[in-house]
mmCIF file of C-alpha atoms and ligand atoms in Angstrom:
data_model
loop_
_atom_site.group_PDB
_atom_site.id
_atom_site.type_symbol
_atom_site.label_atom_id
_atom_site.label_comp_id
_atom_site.label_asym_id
_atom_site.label_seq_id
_atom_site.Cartn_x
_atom_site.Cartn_y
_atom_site.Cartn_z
ATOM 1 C CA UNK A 1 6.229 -10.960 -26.443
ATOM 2 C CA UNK A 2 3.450 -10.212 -23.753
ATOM 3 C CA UNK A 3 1.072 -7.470 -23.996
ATOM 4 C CA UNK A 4 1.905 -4.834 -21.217
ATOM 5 C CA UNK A 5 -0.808 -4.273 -18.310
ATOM 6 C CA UNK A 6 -1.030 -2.582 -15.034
ATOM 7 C CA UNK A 7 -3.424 -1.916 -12.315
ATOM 8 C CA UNK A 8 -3.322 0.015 -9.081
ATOM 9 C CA UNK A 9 -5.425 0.246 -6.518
ATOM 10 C CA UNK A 10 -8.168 3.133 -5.985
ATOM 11 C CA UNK A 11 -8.677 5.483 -8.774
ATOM 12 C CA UNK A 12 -5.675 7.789 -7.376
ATOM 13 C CA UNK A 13 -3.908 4.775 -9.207
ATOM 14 C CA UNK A 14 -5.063 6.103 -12.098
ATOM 15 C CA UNK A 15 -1.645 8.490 -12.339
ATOM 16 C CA UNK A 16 0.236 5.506 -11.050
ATOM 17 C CA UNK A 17 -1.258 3.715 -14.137
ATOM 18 C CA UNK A 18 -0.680 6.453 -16.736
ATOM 19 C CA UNK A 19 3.065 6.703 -16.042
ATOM 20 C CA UNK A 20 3.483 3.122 -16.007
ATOM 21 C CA UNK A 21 1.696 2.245 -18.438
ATOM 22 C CA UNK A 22 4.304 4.041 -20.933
ATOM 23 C CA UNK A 23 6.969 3.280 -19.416
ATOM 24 C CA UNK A 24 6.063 -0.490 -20.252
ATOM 25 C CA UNK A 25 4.665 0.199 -23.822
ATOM 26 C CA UNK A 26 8.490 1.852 -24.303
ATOM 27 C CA UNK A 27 9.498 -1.721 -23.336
ATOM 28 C CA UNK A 28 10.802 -1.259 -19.613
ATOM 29 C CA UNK A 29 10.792 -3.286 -17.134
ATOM 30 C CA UNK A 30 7.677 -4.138 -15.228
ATOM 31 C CA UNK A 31 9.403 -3.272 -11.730
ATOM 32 C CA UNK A 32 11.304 0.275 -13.488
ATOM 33 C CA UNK A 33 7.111 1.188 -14.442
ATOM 34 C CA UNK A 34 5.702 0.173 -11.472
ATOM 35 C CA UNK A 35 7.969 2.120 -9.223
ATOM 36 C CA UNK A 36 7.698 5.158 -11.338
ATOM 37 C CA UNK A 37 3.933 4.580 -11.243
ATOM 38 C CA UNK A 38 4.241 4.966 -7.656
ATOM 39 C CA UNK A 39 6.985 7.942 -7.318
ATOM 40 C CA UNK A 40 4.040 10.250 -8.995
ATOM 41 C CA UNK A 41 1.641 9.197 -6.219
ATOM 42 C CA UNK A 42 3.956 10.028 -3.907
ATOM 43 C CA UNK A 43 4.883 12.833 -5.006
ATOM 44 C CA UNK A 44 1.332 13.920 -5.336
ATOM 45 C CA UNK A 45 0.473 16.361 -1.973
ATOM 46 C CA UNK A 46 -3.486 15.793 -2.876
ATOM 47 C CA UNK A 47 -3.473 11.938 -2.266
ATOM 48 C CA UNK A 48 -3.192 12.087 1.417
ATOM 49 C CA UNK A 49 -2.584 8.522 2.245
ATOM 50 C CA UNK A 50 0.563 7.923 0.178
ATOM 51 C CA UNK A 51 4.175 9.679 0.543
ATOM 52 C CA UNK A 52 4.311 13.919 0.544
ATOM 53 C CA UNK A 53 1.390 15.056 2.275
ATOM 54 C CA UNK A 54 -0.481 11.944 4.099
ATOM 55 C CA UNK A 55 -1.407 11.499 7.681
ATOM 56 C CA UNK A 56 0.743 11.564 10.106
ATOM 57 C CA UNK A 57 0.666 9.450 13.387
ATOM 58 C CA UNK A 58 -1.176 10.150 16.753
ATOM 59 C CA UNK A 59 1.510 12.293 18.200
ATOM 60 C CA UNK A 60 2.626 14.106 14.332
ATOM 61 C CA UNK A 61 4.831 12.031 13.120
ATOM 62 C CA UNK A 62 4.549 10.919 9.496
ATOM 63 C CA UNK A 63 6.174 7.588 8.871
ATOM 64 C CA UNK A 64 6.019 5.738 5.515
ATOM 65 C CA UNK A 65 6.010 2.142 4.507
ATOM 66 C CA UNK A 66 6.683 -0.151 1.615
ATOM 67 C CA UNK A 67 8.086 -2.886 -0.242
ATOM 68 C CA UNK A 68 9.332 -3.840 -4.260
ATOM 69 C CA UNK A 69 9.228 -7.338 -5.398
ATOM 70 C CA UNK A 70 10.541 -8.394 -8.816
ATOM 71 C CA UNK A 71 8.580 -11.871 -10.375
ATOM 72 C CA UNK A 72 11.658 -13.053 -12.162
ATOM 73 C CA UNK A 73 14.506 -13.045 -9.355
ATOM 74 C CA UNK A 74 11.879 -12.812 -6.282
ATOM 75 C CA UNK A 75 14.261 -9.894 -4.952
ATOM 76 C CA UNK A 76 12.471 -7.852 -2.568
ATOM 77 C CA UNK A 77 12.971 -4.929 -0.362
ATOM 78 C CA UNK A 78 11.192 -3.140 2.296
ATOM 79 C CA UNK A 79 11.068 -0.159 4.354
ATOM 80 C CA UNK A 80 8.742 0.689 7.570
ATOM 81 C CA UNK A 81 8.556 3.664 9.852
ATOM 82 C CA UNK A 82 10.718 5.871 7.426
ATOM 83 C CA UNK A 83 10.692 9.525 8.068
ATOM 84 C CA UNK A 84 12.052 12.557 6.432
ATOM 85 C CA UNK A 85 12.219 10.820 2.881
ATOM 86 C CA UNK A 86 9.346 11.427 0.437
ATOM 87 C CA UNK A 87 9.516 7.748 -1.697
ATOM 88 C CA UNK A 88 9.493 5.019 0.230
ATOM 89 C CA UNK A 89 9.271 2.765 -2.875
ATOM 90 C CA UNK A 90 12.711 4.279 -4.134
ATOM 91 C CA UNK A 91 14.112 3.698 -0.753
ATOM 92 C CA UNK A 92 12.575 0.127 -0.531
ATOM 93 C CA UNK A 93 14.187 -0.699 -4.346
ATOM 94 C CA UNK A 94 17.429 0.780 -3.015
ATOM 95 C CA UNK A 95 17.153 -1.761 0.417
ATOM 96 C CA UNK A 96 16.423 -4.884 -2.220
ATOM 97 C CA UNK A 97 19.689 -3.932 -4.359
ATOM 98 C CA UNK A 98 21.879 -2.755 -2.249
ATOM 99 C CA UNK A 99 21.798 -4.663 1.230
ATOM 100 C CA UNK A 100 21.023 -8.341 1.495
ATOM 101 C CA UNK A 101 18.624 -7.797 3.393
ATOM 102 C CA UNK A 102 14.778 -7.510 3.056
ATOM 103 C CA UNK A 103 13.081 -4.547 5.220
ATOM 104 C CA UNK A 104 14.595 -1.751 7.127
ATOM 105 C CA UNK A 105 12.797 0.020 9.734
ATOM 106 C CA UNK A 106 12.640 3.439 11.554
ATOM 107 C CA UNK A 107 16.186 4.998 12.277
ATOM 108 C CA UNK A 108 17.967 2.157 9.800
ATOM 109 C CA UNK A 109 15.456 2.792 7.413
ATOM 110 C CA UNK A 110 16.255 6.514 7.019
ATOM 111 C CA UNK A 111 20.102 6.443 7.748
ATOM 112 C CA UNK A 112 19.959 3.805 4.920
ATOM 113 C CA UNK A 113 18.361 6.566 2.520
ATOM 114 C CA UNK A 114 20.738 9.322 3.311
ATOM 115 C CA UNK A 115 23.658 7.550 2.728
ATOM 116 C CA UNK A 116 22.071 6.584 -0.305
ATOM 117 C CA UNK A 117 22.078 10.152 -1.482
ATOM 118 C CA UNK A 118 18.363 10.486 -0.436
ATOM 119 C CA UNK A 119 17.432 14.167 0.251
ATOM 120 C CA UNK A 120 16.102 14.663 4.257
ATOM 121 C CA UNK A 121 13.142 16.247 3.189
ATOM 122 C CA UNK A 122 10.202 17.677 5.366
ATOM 123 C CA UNK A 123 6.748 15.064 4.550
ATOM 124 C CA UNK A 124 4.168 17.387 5.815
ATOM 125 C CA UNK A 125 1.902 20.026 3.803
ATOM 126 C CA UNK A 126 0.456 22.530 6.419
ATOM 127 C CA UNK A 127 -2.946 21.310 5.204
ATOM 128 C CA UNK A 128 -2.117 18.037 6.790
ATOM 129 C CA UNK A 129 -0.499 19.692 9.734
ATOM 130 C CA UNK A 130 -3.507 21.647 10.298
ATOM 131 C CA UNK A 131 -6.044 18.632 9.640
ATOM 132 C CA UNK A 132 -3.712 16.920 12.536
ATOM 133 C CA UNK A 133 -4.272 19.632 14.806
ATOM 134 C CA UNK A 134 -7.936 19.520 14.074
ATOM 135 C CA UNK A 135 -8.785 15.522 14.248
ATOM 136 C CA UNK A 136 -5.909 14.467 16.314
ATOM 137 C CA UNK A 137 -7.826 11.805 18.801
ATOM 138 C CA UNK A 138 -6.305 13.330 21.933
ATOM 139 C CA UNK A 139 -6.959 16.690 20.934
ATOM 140 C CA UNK A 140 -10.723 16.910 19.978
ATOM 141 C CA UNK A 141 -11.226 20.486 21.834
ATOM 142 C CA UNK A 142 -10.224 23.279 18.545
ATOM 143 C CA UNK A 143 -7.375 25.142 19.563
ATOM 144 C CA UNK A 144 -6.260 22.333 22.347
ATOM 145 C CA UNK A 145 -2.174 21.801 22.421
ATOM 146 C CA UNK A 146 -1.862 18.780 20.835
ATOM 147 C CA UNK A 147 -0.091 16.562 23.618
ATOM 148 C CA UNK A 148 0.108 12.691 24.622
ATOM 149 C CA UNK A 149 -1.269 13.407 28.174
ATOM 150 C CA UNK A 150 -0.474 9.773 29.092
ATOM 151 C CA UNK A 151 -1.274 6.367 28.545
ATOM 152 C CA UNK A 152 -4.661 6.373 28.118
ATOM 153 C CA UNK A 153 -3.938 8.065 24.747
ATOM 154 C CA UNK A 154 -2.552 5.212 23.532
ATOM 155 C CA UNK A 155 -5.640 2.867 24.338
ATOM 156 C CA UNK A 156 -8.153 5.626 21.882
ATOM 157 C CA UNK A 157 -9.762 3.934 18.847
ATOM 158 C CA UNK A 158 -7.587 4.508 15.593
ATOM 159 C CA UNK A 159 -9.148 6.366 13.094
ATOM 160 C CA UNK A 160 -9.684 3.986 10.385
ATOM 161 C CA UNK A 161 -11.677 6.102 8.110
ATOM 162 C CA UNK A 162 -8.217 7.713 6.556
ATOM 163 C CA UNK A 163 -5.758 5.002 4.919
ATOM 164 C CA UNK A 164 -5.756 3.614 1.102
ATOM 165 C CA UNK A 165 -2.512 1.945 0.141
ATOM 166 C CA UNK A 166 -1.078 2.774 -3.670
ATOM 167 C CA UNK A 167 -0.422 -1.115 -4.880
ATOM 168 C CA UNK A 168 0.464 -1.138 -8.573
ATOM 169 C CA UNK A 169 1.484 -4.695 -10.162
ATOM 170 C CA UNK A 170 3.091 -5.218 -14.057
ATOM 171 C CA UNK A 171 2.940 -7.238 -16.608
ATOM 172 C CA UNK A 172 5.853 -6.174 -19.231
ATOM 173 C CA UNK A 173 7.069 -7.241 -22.713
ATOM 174 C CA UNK A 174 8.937 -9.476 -21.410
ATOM 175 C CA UNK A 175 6.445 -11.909 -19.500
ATOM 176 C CA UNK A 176 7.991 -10.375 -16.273
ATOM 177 C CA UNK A 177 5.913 -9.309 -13.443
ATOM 178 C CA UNK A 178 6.696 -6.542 -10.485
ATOM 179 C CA UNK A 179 5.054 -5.372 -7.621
ATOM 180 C CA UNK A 180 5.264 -2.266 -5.360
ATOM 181 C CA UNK A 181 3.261 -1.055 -2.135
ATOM 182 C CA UNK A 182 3.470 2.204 -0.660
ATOM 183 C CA UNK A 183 1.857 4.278 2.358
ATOM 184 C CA UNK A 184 1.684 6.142 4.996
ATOM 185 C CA UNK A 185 -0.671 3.572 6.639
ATOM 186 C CA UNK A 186 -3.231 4.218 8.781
ATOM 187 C CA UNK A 187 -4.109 8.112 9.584
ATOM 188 C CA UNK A 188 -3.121 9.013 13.549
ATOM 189 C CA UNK A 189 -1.832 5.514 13.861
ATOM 190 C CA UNK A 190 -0.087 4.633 17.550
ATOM 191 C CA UNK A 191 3.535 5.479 17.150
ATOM 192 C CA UNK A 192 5.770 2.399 15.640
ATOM 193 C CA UNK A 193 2.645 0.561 14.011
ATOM 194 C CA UNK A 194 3.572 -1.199 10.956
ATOM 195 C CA UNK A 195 0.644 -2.464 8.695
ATOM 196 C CA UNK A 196 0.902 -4.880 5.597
ATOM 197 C CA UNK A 197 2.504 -2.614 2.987
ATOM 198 C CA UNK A 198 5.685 -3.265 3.856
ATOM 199 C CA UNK A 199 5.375 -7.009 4.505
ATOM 200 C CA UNK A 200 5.880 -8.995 1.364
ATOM 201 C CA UNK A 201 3.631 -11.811 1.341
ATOM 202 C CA UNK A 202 0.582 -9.274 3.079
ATOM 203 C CA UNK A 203 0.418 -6.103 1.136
ATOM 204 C CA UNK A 204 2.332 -7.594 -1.887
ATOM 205 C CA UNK A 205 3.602 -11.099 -3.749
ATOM 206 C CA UNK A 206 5.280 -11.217 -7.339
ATOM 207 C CA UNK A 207 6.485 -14.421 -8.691
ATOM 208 C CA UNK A 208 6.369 -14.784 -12.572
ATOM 209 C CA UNK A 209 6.046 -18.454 -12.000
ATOM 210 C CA UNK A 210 2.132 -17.888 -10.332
ATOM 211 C CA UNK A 211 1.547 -14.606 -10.534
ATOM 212 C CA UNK A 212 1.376 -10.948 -8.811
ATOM 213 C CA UNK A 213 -1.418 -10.097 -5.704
ATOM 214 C CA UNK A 214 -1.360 -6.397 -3.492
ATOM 215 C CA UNK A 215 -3.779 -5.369 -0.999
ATOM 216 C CA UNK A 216 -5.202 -2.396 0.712
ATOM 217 C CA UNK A 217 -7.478 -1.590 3.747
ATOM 218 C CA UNK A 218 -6.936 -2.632 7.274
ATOM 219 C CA UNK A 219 -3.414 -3.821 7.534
ATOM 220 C CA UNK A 220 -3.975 -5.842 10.329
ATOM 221 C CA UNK A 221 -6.463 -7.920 9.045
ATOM 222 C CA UNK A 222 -4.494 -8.602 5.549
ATOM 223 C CA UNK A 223 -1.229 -9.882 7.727
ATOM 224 C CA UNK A 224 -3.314 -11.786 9.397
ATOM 225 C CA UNK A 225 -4.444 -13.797 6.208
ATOM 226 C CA UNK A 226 -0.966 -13.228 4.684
ATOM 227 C CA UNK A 227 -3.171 -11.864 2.421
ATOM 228 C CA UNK A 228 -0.766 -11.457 -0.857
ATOM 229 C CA UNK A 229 0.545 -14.661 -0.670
ATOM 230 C CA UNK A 230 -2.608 -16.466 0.433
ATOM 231 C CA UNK A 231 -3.461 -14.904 -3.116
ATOM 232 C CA UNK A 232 -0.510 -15.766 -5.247
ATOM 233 C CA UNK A 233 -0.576 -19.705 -4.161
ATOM 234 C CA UNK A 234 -4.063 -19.381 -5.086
ATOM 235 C CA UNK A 235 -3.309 -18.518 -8.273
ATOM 236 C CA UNK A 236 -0.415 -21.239 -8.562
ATOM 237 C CA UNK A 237 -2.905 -23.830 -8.197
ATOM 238 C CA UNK A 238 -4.531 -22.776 -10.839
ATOM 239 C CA UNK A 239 -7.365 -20.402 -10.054
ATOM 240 C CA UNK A 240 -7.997 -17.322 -12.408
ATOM 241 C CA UNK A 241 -6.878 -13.748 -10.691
ATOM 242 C CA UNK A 242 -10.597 -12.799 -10.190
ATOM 243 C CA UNK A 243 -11.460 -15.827 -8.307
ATOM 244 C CA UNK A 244 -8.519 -15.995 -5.777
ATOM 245 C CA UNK A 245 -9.539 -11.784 -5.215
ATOM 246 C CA UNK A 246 -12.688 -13.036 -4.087
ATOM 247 C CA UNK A 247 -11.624 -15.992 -2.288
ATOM 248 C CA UNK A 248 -8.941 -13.897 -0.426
ATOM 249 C CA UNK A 249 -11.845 -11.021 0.432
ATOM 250 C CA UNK A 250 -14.204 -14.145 1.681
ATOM 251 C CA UNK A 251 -11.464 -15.107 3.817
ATOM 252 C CA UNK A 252 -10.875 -12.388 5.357
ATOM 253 C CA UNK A 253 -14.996 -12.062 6.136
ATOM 254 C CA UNK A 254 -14.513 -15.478 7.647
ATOM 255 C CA UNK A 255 -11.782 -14.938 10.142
ATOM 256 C CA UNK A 256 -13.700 -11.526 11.195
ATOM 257 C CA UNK A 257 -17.094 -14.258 12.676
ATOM 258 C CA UNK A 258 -14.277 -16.391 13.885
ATOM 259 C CA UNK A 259 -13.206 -13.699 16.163
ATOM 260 C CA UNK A 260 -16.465 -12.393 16.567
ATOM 261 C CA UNK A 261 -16.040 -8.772 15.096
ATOM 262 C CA UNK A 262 -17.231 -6.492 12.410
ATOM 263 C CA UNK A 263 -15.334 -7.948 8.961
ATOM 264 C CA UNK A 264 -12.842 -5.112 8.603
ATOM 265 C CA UNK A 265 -12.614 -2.998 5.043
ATOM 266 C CA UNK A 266 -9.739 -4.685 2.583
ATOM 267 C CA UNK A 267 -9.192 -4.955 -1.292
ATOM 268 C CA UNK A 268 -7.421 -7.437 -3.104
ATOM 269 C CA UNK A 269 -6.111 -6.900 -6.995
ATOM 270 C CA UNK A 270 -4.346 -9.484 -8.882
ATOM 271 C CA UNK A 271 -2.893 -10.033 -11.897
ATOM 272 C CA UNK A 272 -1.635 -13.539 -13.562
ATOM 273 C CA UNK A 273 1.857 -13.997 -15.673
ATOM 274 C CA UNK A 274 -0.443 -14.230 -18.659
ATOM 275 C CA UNK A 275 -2.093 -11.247 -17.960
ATOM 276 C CA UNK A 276 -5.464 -12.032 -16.910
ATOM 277 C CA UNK A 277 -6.725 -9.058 -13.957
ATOM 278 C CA UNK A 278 -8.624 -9.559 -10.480
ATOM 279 C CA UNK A 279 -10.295 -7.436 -7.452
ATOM 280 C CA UNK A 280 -12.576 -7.758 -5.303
ATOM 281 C CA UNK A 281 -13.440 -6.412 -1.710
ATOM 282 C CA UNK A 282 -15.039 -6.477 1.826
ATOM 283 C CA UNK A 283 -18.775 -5.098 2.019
ATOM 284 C CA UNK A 284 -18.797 -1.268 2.183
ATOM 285 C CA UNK A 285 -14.788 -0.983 1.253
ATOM 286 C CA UNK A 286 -16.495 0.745 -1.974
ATOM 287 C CA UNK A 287 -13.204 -0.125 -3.699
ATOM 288 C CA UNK A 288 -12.155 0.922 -7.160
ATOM 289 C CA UNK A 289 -8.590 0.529 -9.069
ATOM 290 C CA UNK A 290 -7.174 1.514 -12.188
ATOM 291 C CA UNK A 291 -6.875 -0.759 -15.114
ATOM 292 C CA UNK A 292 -4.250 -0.383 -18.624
ATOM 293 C CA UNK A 293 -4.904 -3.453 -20.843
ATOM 294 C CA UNK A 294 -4.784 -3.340 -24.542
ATOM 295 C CA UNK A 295 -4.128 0.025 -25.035
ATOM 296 C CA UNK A 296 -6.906 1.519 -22.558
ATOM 297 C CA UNK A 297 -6.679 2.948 -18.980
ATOM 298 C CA UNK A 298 -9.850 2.470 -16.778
ATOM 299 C CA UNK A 299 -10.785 2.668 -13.233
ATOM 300 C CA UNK A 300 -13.715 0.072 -12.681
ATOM 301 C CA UNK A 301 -15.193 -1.000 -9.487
ATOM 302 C CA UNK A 302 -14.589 -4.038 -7.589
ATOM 303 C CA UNK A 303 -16.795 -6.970 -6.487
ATOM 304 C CA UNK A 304 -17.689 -6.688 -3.222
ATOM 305 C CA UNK A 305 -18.079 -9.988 -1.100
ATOM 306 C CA UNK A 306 -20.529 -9.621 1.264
ATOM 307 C CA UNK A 307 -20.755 -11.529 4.787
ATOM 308 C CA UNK A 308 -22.022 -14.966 4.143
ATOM 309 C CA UNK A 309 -21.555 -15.320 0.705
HETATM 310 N N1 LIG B 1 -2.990 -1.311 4.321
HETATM 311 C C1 LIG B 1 -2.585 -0.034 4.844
HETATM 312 C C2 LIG B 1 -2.130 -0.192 6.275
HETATM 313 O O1 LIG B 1 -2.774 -0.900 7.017
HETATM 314 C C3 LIG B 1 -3.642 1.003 4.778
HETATM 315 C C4 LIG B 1 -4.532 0.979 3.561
HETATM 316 O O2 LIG B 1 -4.223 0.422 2.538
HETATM 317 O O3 LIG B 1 -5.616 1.534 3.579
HETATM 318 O O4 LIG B 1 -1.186 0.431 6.655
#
């Protein structure tokens, strides 16, 4: 019988981690904990980068994403673009049992939920309404209506400041690993962006046979890598959690002088199928995640791999 474990990323994972953590000590399954580690976050107004209450898009729209994976079948589902519904991990489980497909988007995505008994439900708080109003990029002047005057709107710099992805991976009793990812992505994104949370392979990998990865930061740069698989097959050849972390963050350091621009911020955590932990992130990502291993929840700062190194 294995020893339970779970990490999330940032230390808003820590309620992810409390809840799951249980769950697994009571001898669920590692997908059942991780899900439910997520649902809290999600449910949790305050984080405001994750499910009820994040940031909506450039013209007000809040759209989740995410994905599920389960180590011992390698089912997976996804959802991107969903509106109206508060978990997008439930939803995401839900598109992994009950369609044979992988990822639903937009429309699908929410159609899918309500005729899966999914309550329409409203996603904003007014505090993020208001913040919207306030920081929207094409409506800097306080008090402005807050319009798309045209396509030059489109073209403004996205405001990557406001994002952080809840990835929680398990370990349960019984050796089995899951995965889930799960965000509103980035804050006053253009309208239809998808990032890597709801790609499996980029914001999330699970097979018991090598081992779990997840991801936050600039989605972009993480699909580009496939950054959660890049990680897993890492792993599968043998390297340790913590190293392939590290070797995932220097890769993603080396395609930013590649392409000649500013390494982006991204955080890797990993976790192997015998338990063993990993992170590690780009300079100034300042990237922490929550930890339960033998009994004790943490949140402990990652290694950050700086340019060059
Ligand atoms: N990876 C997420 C996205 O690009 C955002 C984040 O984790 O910070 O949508």
């Amino acid at each position: 019988m294995a020893e339970p474990v779970v990490l999330a990323t940032w230390s808003f994972g820590k309620l992810a981690v409390e809840v799951a953590s249980k769950l697994l000590t009571d001898g669920k399954s590692a997908l059942d904990a991780v899900i439910a580690g997520a649902q809290a976050v999600e449910r949790d107004p305050t984080v405001r980068s994750v499910g009820f209450g994040s940031l909506p898009d450039r013209i007000g729209r809040l759209t989740l994403d995410s994905c599920v994976m389960d180590g011992q079948t390698l089912n997976c589902g996804a959802v991107a673009g969903l509106e109206h519904i508060r978990s997008a991990s439930a939803v995401a489980r839900r598109v992994m049992e009950k369609t044979p497909h992988v990822l639903l988007t937009g429309e699908g995505a929410k159609w899918f939920a309500l005729q899966q008994g999914f309550p329409l439900e409203m996603p904003h708080t007014l505090e993020g309404i208001q913040e919207w109003f306030e920081k929207h990029p094409t409506n800097k002047k306080k008090g402005e209506k807050a319009v798309i005057r045209g396509p030059e709107d489109f073209t403004l710099p996205i405001d990557e400041s406001n994002h952080d992805t809840i990835t929680v991976l398990g370990l349960d009793r019984a050796g089995h690993l899951g995965g889930v990812c799960t965000t509103s992505g980035l804050a006053y994104k253009l309208p239809g962006r998808v990032g890597d949370s709801p790609i499996i392979g980029a914001g999330l990998y699970v097979d018991d046979e090598a081992g779990a990865a997840g991801a936050t930061g600039v989605g972009e740069e993480v699909i580009r890598i496939s950054g959660s698989s890049f990680l897993v097959e890492l792993m599968r050849a043998g390297k340790k959690p913590q190293e392939a972390c590290e070797l995932a963050a220097k890769r993603i350091n080396a395609v930013a002088i590649r392409r000649g621009v500013h390494p982006p911020t991204c955080a890797f955590i990993a976790l192997s199928p015998k338990g063993e932990i990993g992170a590690a992130c780009t300079e100034a990502t300042a990237f922490q995640y929550a930890v339960f291993k033998v009994g004790k929840i943490e949140v402990l700062k990652a290694k950050e791999i700086v340019l060059n190194k």
